[in-house]
Coordinates of C-alpha atoms in Angstrom, one line a residue:
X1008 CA 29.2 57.3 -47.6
X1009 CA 27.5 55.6 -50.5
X1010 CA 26.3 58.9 -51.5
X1011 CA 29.5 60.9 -51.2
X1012 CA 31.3 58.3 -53.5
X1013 CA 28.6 58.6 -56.1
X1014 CA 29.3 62.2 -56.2
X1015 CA 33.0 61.6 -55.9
X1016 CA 32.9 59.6 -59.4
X1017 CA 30.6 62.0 -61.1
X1018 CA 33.0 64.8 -60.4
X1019 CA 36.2 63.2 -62.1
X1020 CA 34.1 61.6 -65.2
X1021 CA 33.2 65.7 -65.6
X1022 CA 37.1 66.0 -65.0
X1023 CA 38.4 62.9 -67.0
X1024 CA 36.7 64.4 -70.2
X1025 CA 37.9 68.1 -70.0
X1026 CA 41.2 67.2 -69.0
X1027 CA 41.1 65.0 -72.1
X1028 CA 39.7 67.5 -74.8
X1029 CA 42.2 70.0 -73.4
X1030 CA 45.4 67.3 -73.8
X1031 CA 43.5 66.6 -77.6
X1032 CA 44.2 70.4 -78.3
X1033 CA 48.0 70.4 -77.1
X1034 CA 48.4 67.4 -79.0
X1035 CA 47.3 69.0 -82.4
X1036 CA 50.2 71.6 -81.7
X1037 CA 52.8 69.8 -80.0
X1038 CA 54.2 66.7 -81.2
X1039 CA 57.6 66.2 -79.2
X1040 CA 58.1 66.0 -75.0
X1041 CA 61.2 68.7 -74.3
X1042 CA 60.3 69.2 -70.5
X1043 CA 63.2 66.2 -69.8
X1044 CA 65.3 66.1 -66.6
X1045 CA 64.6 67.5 -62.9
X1046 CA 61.9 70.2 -62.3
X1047 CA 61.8 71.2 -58.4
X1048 CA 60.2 74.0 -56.3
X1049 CA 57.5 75.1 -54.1
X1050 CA 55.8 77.3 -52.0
X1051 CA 56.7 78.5 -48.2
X1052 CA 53.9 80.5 -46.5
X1053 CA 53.3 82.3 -43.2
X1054 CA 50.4 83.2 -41.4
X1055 CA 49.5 85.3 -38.2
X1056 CA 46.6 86.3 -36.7
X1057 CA 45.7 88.6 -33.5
X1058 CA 42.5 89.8 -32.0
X1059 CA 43.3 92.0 -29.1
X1060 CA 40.2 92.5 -26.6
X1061 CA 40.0 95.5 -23.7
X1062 CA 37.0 96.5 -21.6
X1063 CA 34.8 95.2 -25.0
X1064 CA 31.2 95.1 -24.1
X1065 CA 30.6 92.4 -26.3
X1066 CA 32.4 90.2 -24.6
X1067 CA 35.4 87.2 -26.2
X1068 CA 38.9 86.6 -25.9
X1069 CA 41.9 87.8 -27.0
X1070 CA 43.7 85.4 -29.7
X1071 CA 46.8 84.8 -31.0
X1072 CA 47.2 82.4 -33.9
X1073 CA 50.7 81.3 -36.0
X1074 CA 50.6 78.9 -39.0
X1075 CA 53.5 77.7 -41.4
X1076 CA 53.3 75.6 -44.1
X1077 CA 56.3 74.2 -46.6
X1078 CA 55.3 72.7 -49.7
X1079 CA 58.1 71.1 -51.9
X1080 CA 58.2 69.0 -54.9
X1081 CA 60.8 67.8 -57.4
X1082 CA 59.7 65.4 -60.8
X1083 CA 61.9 63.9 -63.0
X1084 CA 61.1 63.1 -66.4
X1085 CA 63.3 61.5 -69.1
X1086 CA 62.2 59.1 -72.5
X1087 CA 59.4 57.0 -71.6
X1088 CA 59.8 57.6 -67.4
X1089 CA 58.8 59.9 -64.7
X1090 CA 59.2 60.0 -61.4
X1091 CA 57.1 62.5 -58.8
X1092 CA 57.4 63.1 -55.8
X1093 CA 56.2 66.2 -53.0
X1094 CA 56.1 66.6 -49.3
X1095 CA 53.6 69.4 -47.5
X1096 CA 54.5 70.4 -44.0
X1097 CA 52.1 72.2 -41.9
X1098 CA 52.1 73.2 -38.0
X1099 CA 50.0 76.3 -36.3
X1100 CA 49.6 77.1 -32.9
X1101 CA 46.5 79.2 -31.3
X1102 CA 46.2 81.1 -27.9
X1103 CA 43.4 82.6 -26.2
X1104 CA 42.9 84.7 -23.6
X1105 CA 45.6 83.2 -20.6
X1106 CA 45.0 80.0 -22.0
X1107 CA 48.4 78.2 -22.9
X1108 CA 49.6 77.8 -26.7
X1109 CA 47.1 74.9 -28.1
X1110 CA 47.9 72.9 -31.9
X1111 CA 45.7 74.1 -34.6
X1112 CA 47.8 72.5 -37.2
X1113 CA 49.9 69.1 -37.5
X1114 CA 50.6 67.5 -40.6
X1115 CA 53.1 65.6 -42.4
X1116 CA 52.7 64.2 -45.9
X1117 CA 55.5 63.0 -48.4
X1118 CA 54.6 61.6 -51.9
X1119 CA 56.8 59.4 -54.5
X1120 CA 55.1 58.0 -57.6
X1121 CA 57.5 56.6 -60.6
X1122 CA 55.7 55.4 -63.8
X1123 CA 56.8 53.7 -67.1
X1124 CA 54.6 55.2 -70.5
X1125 CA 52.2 52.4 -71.1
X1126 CA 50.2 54.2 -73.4
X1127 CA 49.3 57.5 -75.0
X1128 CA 48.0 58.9 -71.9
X1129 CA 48.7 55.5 -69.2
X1130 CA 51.8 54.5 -67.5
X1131 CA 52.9 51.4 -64.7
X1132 CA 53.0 52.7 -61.7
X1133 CA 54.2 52.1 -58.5
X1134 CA 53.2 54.8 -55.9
X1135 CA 54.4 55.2 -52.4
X1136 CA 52.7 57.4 -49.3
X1137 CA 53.2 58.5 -45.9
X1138 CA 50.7 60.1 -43.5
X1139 CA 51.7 61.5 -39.6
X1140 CA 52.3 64.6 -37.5
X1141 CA 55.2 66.6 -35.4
X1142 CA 54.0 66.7 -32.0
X1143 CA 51.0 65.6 -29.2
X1144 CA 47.9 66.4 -29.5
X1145 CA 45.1 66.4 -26.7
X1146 CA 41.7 65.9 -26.3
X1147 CA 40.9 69.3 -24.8
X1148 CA 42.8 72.4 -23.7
X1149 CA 43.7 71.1 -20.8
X1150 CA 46.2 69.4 -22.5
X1151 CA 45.9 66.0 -19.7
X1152 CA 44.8 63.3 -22.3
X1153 CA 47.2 62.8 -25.1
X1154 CA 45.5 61.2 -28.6
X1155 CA 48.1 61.1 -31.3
X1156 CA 51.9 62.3 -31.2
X1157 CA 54.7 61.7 -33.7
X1158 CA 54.2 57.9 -35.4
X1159 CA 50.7 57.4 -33.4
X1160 CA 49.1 57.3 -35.8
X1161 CA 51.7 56.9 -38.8
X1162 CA 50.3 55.5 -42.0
X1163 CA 52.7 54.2 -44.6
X1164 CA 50.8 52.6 -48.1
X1165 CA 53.0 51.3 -51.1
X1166 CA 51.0 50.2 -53.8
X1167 CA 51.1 49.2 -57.8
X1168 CA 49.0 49.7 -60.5
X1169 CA 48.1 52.4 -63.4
X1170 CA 48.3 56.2 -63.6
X1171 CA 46.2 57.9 -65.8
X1172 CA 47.3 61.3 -66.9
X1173 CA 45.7 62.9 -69.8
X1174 CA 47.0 66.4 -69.2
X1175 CA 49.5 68.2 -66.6
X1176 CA 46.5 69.5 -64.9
X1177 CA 44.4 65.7 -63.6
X1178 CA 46.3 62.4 -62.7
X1179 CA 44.3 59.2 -61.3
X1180 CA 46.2 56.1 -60.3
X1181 CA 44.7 53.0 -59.9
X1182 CA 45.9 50.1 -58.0
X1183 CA 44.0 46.8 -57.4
X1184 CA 47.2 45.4 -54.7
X1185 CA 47.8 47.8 -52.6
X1186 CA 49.6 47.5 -48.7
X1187 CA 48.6 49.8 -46.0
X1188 CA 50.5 49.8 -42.5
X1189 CA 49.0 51.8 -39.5
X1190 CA 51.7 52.8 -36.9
X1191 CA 50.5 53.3 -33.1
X1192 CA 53.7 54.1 -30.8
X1193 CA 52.1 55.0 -27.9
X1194 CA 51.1 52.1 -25.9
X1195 CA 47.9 53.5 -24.1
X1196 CA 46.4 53.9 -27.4
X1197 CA 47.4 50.5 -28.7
X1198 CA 46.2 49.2 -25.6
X1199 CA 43.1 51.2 -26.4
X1200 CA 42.4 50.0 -29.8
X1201 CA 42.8 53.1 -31.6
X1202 CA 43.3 53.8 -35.5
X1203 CA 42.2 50.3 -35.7
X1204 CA 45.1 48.3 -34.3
X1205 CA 43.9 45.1 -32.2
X1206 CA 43.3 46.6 -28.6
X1207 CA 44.7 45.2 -25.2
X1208 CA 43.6 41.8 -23.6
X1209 CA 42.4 41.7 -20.0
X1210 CA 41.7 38.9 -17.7
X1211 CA 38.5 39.4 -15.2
X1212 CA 40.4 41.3 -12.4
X1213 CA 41.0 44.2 -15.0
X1214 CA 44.7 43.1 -15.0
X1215 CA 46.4 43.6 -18.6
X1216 CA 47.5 40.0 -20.0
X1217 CA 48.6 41.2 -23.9
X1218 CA 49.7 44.4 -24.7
X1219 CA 47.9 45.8 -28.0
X1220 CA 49.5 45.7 -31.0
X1221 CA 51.5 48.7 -32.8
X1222 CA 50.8 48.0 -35.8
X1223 CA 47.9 47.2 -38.3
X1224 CA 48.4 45.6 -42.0
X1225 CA 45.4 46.1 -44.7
X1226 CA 45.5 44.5 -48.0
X1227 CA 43.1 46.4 -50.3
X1228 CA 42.2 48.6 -53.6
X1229 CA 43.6 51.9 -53.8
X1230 CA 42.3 55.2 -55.8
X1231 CA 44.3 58.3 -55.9
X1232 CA 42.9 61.5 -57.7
X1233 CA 44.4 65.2 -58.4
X1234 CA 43.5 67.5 -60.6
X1235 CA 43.8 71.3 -60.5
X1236 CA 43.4 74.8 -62.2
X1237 CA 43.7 78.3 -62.8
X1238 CA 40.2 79.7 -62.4
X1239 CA 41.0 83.5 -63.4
X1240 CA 44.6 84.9 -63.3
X1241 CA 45.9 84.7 -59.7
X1242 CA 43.1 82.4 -59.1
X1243 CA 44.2 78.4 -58.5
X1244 CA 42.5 75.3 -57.5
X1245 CA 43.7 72.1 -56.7
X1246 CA 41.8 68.9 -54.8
X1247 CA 42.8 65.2 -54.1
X1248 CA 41.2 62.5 -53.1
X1249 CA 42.0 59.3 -51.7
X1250 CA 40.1 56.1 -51.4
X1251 CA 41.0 52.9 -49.8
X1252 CA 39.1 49.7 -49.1
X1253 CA 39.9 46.8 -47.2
X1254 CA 39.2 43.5 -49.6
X1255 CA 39.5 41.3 -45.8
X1256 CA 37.5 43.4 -43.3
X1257 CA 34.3 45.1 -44.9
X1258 CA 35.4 46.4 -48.4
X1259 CA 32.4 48.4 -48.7
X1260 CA 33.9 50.6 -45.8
X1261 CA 35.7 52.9 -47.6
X1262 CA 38.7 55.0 -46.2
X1263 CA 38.3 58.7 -47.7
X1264 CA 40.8 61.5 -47.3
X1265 CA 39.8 64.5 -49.8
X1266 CA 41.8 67.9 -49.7
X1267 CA 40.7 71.3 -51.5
X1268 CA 42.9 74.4 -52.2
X1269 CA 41.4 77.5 -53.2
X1270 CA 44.6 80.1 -53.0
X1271 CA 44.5 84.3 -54.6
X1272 CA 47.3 85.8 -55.1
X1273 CA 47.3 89.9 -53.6
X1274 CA 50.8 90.3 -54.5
X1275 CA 53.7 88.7 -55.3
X1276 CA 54.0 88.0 -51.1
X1277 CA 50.6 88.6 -49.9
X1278 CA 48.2 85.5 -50.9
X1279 CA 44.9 85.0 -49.1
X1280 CA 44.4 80.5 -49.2
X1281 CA 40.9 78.5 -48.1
X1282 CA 41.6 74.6 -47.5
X1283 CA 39.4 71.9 -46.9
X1284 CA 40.2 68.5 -45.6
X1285 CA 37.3 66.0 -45.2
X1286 CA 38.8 62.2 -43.4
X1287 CA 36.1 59.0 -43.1
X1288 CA 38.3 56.4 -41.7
X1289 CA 36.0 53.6 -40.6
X1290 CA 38.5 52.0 -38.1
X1291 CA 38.6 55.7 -36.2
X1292 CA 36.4 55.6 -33.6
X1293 CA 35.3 59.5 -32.4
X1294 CA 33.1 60.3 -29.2
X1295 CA 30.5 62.4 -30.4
X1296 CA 29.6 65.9 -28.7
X1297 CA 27.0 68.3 -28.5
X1298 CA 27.3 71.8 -29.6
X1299 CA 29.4 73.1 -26.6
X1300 CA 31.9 70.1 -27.4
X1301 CA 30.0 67.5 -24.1
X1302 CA 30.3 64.1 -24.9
X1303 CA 26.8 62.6 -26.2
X1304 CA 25.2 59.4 -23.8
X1305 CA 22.9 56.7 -25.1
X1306 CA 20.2 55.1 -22.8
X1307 CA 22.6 53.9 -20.8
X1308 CA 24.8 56.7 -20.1
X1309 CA 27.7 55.3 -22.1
X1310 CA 29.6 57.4 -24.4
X1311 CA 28.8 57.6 -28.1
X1312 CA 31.3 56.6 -29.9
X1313 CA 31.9 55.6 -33.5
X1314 CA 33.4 56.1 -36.9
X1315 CA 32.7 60.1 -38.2
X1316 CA 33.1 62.1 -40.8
X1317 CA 35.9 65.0 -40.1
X1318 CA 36.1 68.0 -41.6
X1319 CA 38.6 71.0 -41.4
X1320 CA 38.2 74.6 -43.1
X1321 CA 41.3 76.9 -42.8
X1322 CA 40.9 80.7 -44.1
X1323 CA 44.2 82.6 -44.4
X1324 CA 45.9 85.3 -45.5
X1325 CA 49.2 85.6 -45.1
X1326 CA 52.9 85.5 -46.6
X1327 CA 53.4 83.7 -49.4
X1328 CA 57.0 82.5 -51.2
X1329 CA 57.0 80.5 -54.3
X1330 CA 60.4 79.2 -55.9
X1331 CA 61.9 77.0 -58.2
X1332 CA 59.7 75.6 -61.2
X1333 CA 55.5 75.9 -60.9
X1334 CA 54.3 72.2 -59.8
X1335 CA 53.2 70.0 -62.4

C-alpha cells in the first residue's frame, strides 16, 4: 500500500503543475469570471452484449449481458461561491448459458461540495459523500448467501477543509476533520463483523448474547482528487481518487477508492468507454480463492481471509446520450 500511495502522490504533483501552467495561460487572457449561475447535464448510456453458441466445437456458453449507467451533475457558481454536486448510477445484469440473470453492476454515488474563494486558486470547503448499491448481491451464482444489499454496506462521509482548483480540469480537497459512517442493515452481516462494524457476542453454548452493531463511526483525514482531459478530439479521460485514514484505529491503513474513465466517441450515439475501479478498504475482510474461484486453506484448513485489493475493468461499447452543459 505504501507503494501505491507513493505513486499516487507522484502522479498529481505531475498533475498539480500542468494544471497550474495551463490556469497561468487563461489567466493572461482572461481577467473576469462570466460562467455565473446553474450549469447542469450529463450523460445516459446503454450497453448490451450477446454471444450466441450452437454445436461450437470449441466449447463456452451462451451470454447475455445489459448495462446502464446515468451520470448527472448540476454546479452553481455566483461571486466568490460555488457549489458542485453529481450523482452516477450504474446497474448491469449477465446471463449464461441456463444460468439465471446474475449482477455485474451495482453502484450508487451522489457528490455535494460548496466552497467559499479563499484564494487565487483555494477555497473553504465543506464536502459531502455517499457510497451504496440498488439490490443483493451473492457470493456465487447460486445466489444462496447474500453479501451486501441496499444500505449494507452504506457509507456516508461529511467532511471540511480546503479545495484546490487551479483549472476546470484538476480539483484536490483537503480535509484534516473529516466523519465517516458505515451502514450495515442486514443483521447476519452485523452479526458477522463485516465492513468493519463490531461483530456479534456469543456466550460458550454458541447462543447469541449482543446483536452486532449497524453502524460504524471513523474520525480521520480525508483526500479527494479529480482531474481529467481530452487526449485527442473524441478522446477523454477522467480519474479520482479517494483516500481516507483512521487517526483512532491504525492511521497508516489507508482506505483507497480510485476510478479511471477512458471513453471514444464513434458517433454522436455510439461511444466505446474502459473503466477501472481499484477499492483497498482495510476493515473489508475477503476470502481469498484460487484460480477457479475455491477458497484458499492455511495449515489448518481454515479459510483465508483478510483485507484485499479489488479491482474491476469494464470494456463497453454501447449507446451514449449526452445533454445539458459539458461537466466542469
Amino acid at each position: 500500500m505504501k507503494n501505491l500511495i507513493l505513486i499516487f502522490c507522484l502522479f498529481i504533483g505531475l498533475a498539480v503543475s500542468a494544471q497550474t501552467t495551463e490556469a497561468e495561460k487563461k489567466l493572461k487572457t482572461q481577467n473576469t469570471d462570466t460562467t455565473q449561475g446553474w450549469k447542469s447535464g450529463g450523460v445516459f448510456g446503454a450497453n448490451f452484449s450477446q454471444v450466441s453458441l450452437t454445436n461450437w466445437a470449441a466449447g463456452g456458453l451462451s451470454s447475455v449481458s445489459l448495462n446502464g449507467l446515468v451520470d448527472v451533475f448540476a454546479n452553481y457558481k455566483k461571486g466568490n461561491s460555488a457549489w458542485d454536486n453529481s450523482l452516477t448510477l450504474g446497474y448491469g445484469e449477465v446471463k449464461q448459458g441456463e444460468g439465471d440473470w446474475i449482477k455485474s453492476d451495482d453502484r450508487i454515488l451522489l457528490n455535494s461540495k460548496y466552497g467559499k474563494k479563499a484564494s487565487k486558486h483555494w477555497y473553504y470547503a465543506g464536502l459531502m459523500n455517499f457510497k451504496s448499491q440498488f439490490t443483493k448481491g451473492y457470493s456465487d451464482a447460486t445466489e444462496e448467501t447474500v453479501i451486501s444489499d441496499f444500505l449494507a454496506p452504506g457509507y456516508l462521509l461529511g467532511a471540511i477543509g480546503m479545495d484546490y482548483k487551479p483549472s476546470d480540469n484538476f480539483s484536490m480537497f483537503i480535509s484534516p476533520v473529516t466523519a465517516k459512517l458505515t451502514v450495515v442493515t442486514i443483521q447476519d452481516l452485523a452479526d458477522a463483523g463485516a465492513f468493519g462494524v463490531d461483530a456479534a457476542e456469543f456466550n460458550d453454548l454458541g447462543e447469541k448474547t449482543k446483536d452486532g452493531a449497524n453502524t460504524r463511526l471513523e474520525v480521520g483525514g480525508y483526500v479527494r482528487m479529480t482531474y481529467k482531459r481530452e487526449i485527442m478530439e473524441n478522446i477523454n479521460y477522467q480519474t479520482n481518487i479517494d483516500l481516507f485514514s483512521n487517526y483512532s484505529e491504525e492511521p497508516s491503513h489507508v482506505d483507497v477508492n480510485w476510478d479511471n474513465l477512458l471513453s471514444m466517441k464513434v458517433n454522436k450515439y455510439i461511444t466505446t468507454t474502459i473503466s477501472t475501479s481499484l477499492i483497498y478498504d482495510h476493515d473489508i475482510d475477503i476470502a481469498e480463492t484460487d484460480s477457479k474461484g475455491i477458497p484458499k486453506t492455511n495449515d489448518a484448513g481454515n479459510p483465508i481471509i483478510g483485507p484485499r485489493t479489488q479491482f474491476k475493468y469494464v470494456l463497453a461499447v454501447g449507446f451514449q446520450y449526452q445533454f445539458g452543459a459539458k461537466k466542469k
